[in-house]
Short mmCIF file of C-alpha atoms in Angstrom, two decimals:
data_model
loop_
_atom_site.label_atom_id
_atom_site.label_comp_id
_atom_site.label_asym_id
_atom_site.label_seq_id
_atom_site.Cartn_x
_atom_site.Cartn_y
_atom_site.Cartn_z
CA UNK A 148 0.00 0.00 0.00
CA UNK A 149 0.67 3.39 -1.03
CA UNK A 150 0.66 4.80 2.61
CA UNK A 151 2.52 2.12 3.96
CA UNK A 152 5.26 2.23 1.89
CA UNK A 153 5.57 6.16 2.60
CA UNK A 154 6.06 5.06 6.33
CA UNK A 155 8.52 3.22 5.93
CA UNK A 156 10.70 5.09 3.82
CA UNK A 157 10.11 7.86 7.20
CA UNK A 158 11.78 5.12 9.38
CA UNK A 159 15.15 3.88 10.10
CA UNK A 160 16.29 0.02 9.77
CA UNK A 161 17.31 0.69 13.53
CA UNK A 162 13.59 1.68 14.69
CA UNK A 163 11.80 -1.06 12.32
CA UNK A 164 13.86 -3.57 14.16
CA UNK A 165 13.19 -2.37 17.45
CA UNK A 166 8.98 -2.27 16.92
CA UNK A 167 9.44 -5.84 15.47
CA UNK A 168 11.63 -7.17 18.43
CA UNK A 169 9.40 -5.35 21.05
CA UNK A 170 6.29 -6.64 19.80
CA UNK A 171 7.69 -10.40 19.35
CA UNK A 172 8.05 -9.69 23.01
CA UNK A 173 4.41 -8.50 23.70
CA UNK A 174 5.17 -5.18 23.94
CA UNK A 175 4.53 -2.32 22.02
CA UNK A 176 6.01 1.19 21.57
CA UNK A 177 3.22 3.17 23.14
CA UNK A 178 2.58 0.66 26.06
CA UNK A 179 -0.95 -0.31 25.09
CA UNK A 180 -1.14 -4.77 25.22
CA UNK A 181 -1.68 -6.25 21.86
CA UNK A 182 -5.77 -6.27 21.79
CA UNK A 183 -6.11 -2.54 23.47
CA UNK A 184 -7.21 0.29 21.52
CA UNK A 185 -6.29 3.94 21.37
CA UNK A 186 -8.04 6.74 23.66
CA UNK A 187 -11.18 7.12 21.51
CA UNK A 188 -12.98 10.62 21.29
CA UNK A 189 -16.11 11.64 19.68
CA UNK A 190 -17.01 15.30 18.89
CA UNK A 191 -19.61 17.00 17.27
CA UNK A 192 -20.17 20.16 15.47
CA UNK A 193 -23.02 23.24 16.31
CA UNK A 194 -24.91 21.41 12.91
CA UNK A 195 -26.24 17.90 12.77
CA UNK A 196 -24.50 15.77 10.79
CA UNK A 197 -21.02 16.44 11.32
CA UNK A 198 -18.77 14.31 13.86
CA UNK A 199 -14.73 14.67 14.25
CA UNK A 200 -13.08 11.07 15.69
CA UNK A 201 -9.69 10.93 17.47
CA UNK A 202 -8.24 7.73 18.01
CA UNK A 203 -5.15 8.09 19.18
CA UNK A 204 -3.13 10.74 17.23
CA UNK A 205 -5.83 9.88 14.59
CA UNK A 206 -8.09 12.47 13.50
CA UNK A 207 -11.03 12.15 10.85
CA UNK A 208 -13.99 14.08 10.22
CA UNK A 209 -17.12 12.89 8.80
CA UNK A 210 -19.86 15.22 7.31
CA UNK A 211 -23.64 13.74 6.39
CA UNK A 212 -25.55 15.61 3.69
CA UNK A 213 -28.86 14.71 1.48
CA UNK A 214 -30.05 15.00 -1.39
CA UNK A 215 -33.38 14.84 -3.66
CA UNK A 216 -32.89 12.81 -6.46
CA UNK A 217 -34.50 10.53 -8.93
CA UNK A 218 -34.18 6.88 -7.60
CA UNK A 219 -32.52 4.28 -9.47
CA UNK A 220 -34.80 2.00 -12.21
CA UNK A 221 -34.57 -1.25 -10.08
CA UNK A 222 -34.70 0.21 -7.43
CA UNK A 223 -37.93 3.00 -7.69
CA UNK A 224 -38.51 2.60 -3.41
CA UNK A 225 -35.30 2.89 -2.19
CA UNK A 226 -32.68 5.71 -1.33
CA UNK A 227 -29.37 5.81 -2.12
CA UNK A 228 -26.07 5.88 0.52
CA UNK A 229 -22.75 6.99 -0.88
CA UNK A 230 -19.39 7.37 0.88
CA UNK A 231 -16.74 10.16 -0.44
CA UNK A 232 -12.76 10.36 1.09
CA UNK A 233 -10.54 13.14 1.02
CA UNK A 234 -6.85 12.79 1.78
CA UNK A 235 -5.54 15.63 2.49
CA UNK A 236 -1.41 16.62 2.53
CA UNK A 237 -1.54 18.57 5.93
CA UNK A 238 -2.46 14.59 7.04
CA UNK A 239 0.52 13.16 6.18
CA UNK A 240 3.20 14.05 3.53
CA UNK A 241 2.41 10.97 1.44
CA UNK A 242 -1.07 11.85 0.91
CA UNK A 243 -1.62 13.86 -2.48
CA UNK A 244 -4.43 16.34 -3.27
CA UNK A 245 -6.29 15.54 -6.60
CA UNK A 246 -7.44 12.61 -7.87
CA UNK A 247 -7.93 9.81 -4.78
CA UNK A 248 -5.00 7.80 -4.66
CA UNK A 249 -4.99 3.53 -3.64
CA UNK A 250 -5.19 3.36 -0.13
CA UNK A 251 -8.50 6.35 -0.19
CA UNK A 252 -10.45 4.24 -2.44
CA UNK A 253 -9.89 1.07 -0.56
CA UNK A 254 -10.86 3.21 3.13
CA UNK A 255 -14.28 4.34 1.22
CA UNK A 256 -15.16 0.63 0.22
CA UNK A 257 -14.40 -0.83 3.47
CA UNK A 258 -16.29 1.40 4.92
CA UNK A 259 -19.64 1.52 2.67
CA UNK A 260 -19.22 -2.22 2.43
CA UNK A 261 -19.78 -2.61 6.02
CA UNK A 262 -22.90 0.12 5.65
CA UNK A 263 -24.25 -1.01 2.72
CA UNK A 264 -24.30 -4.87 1.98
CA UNK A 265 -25.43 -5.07 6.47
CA UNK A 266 -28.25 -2.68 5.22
CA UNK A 267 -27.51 -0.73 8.45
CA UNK A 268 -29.59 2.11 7.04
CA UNK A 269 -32.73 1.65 5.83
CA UNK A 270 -33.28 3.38 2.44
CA UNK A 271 -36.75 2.44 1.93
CA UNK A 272 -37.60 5.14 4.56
CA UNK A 273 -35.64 7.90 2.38
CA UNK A 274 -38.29 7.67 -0.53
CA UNK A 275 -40.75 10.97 -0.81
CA UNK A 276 -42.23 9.89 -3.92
CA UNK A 277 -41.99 5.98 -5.55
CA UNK A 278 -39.61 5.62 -9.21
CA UNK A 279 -39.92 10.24 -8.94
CA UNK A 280 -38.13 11.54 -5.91
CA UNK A 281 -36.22 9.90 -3.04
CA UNK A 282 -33.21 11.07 -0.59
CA UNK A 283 -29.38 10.59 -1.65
CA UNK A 284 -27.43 10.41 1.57
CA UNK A 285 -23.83 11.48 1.28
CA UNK A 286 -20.84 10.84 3.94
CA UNK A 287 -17.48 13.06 3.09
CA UNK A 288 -14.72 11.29 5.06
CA UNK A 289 -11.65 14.28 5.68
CA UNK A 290 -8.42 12.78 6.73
CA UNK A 291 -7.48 15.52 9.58
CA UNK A 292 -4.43 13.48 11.34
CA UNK A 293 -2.68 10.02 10.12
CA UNK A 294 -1.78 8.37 12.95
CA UNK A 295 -2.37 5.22 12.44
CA UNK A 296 -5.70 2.68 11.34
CA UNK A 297 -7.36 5.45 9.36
CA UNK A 298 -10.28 2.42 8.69
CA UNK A 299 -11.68 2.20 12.12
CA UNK A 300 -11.79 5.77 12.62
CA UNK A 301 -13.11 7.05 9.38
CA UNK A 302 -15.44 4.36 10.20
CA UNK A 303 -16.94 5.76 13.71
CA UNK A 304 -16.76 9.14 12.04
CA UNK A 305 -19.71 7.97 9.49
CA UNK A 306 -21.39 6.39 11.88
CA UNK A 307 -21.65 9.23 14.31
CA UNK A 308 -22.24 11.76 11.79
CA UNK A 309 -25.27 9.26 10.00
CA UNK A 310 -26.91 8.52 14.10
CA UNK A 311 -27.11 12.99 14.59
CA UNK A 312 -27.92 13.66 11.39
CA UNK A 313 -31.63 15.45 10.47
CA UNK A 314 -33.03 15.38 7.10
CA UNK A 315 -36.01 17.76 6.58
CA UNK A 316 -39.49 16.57 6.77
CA UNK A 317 -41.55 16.02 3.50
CA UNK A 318 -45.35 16.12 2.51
CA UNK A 319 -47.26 15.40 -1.01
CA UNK A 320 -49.57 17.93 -1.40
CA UNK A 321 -51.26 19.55 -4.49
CA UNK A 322 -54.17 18.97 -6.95
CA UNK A 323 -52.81 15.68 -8.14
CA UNK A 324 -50.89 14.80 -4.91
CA UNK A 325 -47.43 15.30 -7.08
CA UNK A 326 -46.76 18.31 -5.35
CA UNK A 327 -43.89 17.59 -3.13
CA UNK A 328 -43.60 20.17 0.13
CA UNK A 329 -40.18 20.66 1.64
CA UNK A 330 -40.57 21.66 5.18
CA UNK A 331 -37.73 23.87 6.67
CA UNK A 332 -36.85 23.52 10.22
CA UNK A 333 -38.44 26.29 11.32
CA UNK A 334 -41.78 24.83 10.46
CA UNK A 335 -41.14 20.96 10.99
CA UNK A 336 -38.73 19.47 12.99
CA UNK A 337 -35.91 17.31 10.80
CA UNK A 338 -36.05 13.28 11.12
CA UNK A 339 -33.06 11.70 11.79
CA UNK A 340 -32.41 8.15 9.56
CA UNK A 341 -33.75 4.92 10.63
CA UNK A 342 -30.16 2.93 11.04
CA UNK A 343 -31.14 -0.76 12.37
CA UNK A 344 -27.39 -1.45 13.76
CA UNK A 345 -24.05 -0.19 13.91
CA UNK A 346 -21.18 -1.83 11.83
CA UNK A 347 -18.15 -1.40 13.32
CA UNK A 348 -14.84 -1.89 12.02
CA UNK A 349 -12.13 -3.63 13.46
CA UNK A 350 -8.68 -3.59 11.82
CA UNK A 351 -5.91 -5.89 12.95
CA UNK A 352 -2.32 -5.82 11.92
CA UNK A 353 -0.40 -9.17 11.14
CA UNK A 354 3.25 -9.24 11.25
CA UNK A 355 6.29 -11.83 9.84
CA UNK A 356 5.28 -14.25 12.83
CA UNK A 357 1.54 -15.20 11.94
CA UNK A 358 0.99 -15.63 15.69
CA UNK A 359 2.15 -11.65 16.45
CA UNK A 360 -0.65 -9.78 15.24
CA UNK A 361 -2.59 -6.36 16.78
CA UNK A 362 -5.19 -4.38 17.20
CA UNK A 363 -5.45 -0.76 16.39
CA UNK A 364 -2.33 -0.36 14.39
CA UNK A 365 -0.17 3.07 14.88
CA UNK A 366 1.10 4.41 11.53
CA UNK A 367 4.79 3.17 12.54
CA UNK A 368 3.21 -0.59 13.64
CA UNK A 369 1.51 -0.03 9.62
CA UNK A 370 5.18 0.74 8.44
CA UNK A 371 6.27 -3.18 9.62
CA UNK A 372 3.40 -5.33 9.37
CA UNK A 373 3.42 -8.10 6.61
CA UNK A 374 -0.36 -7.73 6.30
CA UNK A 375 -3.85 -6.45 7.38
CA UNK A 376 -7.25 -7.71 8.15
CA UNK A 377 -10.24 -5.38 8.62
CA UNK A 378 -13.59 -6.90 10.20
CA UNK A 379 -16.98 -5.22 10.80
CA UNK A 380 -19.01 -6.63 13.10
CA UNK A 381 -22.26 -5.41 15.06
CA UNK A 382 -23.40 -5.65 18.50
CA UNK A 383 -24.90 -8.90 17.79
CA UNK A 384 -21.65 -10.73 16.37
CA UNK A 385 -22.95 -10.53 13.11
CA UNK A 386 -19.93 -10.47 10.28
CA UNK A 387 -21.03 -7.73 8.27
CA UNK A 388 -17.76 -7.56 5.91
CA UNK A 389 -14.07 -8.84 5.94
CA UNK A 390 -11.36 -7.14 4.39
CA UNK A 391 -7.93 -8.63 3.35
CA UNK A 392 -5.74 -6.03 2.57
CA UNK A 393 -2.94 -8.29 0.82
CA UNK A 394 -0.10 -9.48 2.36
CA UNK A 395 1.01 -12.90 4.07
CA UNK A 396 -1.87 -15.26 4.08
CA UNK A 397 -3.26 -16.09 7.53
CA UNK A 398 -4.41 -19.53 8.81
CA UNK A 399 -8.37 -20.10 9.42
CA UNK A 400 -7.37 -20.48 13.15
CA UNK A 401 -6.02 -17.19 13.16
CA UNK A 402 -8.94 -15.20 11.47
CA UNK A 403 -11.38 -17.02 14.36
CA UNK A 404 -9.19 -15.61 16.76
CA UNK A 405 -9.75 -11.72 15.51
CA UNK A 406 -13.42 -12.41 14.92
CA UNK A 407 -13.68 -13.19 18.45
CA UNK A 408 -11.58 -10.49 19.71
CA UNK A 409 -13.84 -8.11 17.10
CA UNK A 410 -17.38 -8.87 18.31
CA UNK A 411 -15.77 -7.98 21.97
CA UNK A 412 -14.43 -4.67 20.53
CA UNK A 413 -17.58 -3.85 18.33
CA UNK A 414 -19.67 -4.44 21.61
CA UNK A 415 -17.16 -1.60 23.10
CA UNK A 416 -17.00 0.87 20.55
CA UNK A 417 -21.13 0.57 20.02
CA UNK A 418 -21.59 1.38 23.49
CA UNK A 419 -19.20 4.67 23.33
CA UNK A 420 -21.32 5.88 20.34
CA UNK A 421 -24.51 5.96 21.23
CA UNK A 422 -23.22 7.52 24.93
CA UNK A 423 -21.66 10.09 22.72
CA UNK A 424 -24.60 10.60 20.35
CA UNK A 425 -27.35 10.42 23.49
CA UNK A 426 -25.54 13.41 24.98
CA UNK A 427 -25.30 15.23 22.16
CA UNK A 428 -29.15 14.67 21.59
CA UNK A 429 -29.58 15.88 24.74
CA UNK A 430 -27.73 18.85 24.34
CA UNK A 431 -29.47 19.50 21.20
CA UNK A 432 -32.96 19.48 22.74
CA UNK A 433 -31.56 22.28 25.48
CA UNK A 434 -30.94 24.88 22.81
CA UNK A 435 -33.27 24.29 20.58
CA UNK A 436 -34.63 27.38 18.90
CA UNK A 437 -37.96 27.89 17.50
CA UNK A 438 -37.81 29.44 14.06
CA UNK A 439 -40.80 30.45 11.73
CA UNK A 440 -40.48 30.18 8.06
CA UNK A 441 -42.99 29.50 5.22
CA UNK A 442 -42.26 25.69 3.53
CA UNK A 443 -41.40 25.57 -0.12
CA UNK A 444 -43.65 23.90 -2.73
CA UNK A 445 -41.62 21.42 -5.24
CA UNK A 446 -44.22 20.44 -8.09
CA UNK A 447 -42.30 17.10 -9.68
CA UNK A 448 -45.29 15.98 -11.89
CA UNK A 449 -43.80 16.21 -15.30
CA UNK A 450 -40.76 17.68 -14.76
CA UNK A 451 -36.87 16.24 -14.58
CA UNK A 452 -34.51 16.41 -12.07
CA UNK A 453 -33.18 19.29 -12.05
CA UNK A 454 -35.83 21.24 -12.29
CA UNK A 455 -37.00 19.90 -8.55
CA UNK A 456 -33.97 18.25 -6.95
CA UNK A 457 -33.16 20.51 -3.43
CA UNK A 458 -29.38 20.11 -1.35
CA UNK A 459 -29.68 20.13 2.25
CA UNK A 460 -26.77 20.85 4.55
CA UNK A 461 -25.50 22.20 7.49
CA UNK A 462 -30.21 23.23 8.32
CA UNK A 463 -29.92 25.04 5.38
CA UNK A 464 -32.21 24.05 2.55
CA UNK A 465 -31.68 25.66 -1.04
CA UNK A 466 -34.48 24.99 -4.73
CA UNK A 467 -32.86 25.45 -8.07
#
C-alpha cells in the first residue's frame, strides 16, 4: 500500500527492528497490550450531521448531507447511501491532493461495504415519492491526522455523523398529490435516519510471525506489518464484511481468533457511540430554537430532475 510504503521510507532500519523485536516480546512502543485500543474521542459540530473522531493521534472528520434525487430503475422505493474520502497533505506528507489515490479508495469501500451490503440504514424510509423523488445520503470522510488505522476511525466518524444527522421533513400535497412540500426547520422538525445497527470496524495488523498480530495499528506498527485484516461486526456478532488487505496469508485459526476479539471490541466501541450521540441529543434538545419560516412547494409531476432536486446541509435548505 501506497501509505505504507511512505512510512517506511520515514523510518530507520534501527527503529523497524526495534517495533518488530518489542512486539515479538508482547510489547509495544506506546505501552498499550496487543488487543487494546487507542483513547477514543467523539465530537460533534453546532450542525447535525457532522462528527470529528480521534483515536489516538488519529483524527477524521465525517460530514452527512442529502439530497433529492430521482431513484434508481430497479430500485424506484429505495434511497441511495454513498461514501466520499478526502486525503488531504496537511495529514501526512504521502497523501496527495487531486485525484484519490490507492489506499482512499480502498478506506471508502471498506467502509460503505460494512454500511451497505449489512443494510444498516434503511433506504426504503428515504423515498418521498416511488420511481420520482427519493433522498441521496452522502458521507465526506476528511483525513485531519494520520496516525495510524485510518479504517476504524473514518469508520466511527460515518457512523456518528449518519446517528445525529436530520433530514427535513416532507409532505405530497397539491391537486394531483405530485406536489412535493419541503418543510424547513423552522416549520417541521428534521427526522433523523432509521439505522437498524451499527457496523463497526475492526482492523488488525499481522506481522512476519503469523501468531504476532494487533489491534489498532499506529502508523509506525503499519510501516512493519506483513499484512492487514479489517472486520466489521455489530453488537450482535454478526460479520457484516471482511477485508484482506494483501499481504502474508493467515491460517483459518487465526482469522477465528480476531473475529472473536472483534465482536468484543464492536460491543465496546457501540456502546461509546450511542453515549456520545445520546448526549449530544440531549444537548441538542436544550438549545433548541424555535424558528418560523414559510415551507417551499416542489411540483415534480412532469418535470426532470433538475428542475426539482433541493441540497440540504449544514439546516440550510436551497431549490434550483
Amino acid at each position: 500500500m501506497e501509505q505504507r510504503l511512505a512510512n517506511t521510507w520515514r523510518m530507520t532500519v534501527n527503529e523497524k527492528k526495534f517495533i518488530e523485536s518489542a512486539l515479538l516480546s508482547g510489547l509495544r512502543v506506546d505501552g498499550r497490550n496487543v488487543y487494546d485500543y487507542r483513547k477514543l474521542s467523539i465530537n460533534f459540530g453546532k450542525e447535525d450531521g457532522s462528527a470529528e473522531v480521534h483515536l489516538g493521534q488519529t483524527r477524521v472528520m465525517g460530514f452527512v448531507t442529502s439530497q433529492l434525487v430521482q431513484p434508481y430503475r430497479d430500485r424506484p422505493n429505495e434511497g441511495s447511501l454513498s461514501i466520499f474520502t478526502e486525503f488531504s497533505p496537511m495529514a501526512d506528507p504521502s497523501f496527495e491532493p487531486g485525484r484519490p489515490g490507492e489506499f482512499a479508495v480502498e478506506l471508502g469501500r471498506v467502509i460503505d461495504r460494512g454500511l451497505r451490503e449489512s443494510r444498516a440504514v434503511d433506504t426504503e424510509s428515504l423515498c418521498i415519492l416511488a420511481g420520482k423523488l427519493v433522498w441521496a445520503i452522502r458521507i465526506d470522510i476528511h483525513i485531519l491526522d494520520n496516525g495510524g488505522n485510518l479504517v476504524d476511525a473514518a469508520n466511527v466518524a460515518a457512523l456518528a455523523a449518519l446517528l445525529t444527522f436530520r433530514r427535513p421533513e416532507c409532505s405530497l400535497g397539491g391537486e394531483n398529490g405530485q406536489e412535493v412540500i419541503v418543510h424547513p426547520p423552522e416549520a417541521r422538525e428534521p427526522l433523523p435516519l432509521i439505522i437498524h445497527h451499527l457496523p463497526i470496524a475492526v482492523t488488525f495488523a499481522f506481522f512476519s510471525d503469523e501468531s504476532t498480530l494487533v489491534v489498532d495499528p499506529t502508523h509506525q506498527e503499519e510501516a512493519v506489518m506483513a499484512g492487514r485484516m479489517t472486520a466489521t461486526l455489530n453488537t450482535n456478532g454478526d460479520i457484516c464484511a471482511i477485508q484482506k488487505a494483501g499481504g502474508e496469508g493467515v491460517p483459518q485459526s487465526v482469522i477465528m481468533h480476531c473475529l472473536r476479539i472483534a465482536a468484543t471490541k464492536a460491543a465496546d466501541i457501540t456502546v461509546k457511540i450511542r453515549d456520545t450521540v445520546e448526549a449530544y441529543n440531549t444537548e441538542r434538545a436544550l438549545r433548541k430554537i424555535k424558528r418560523h419560516s414559510a415551507p417551499v412547494a416542489l411540483d415534480v409531476s412532469g418535470t426532470g430532475p433538475n428542475d426539482w432536486s433541493c441540497l440540504w446541509q449544514s439546516n440550510i435548505w436551497t431549490s434550483y
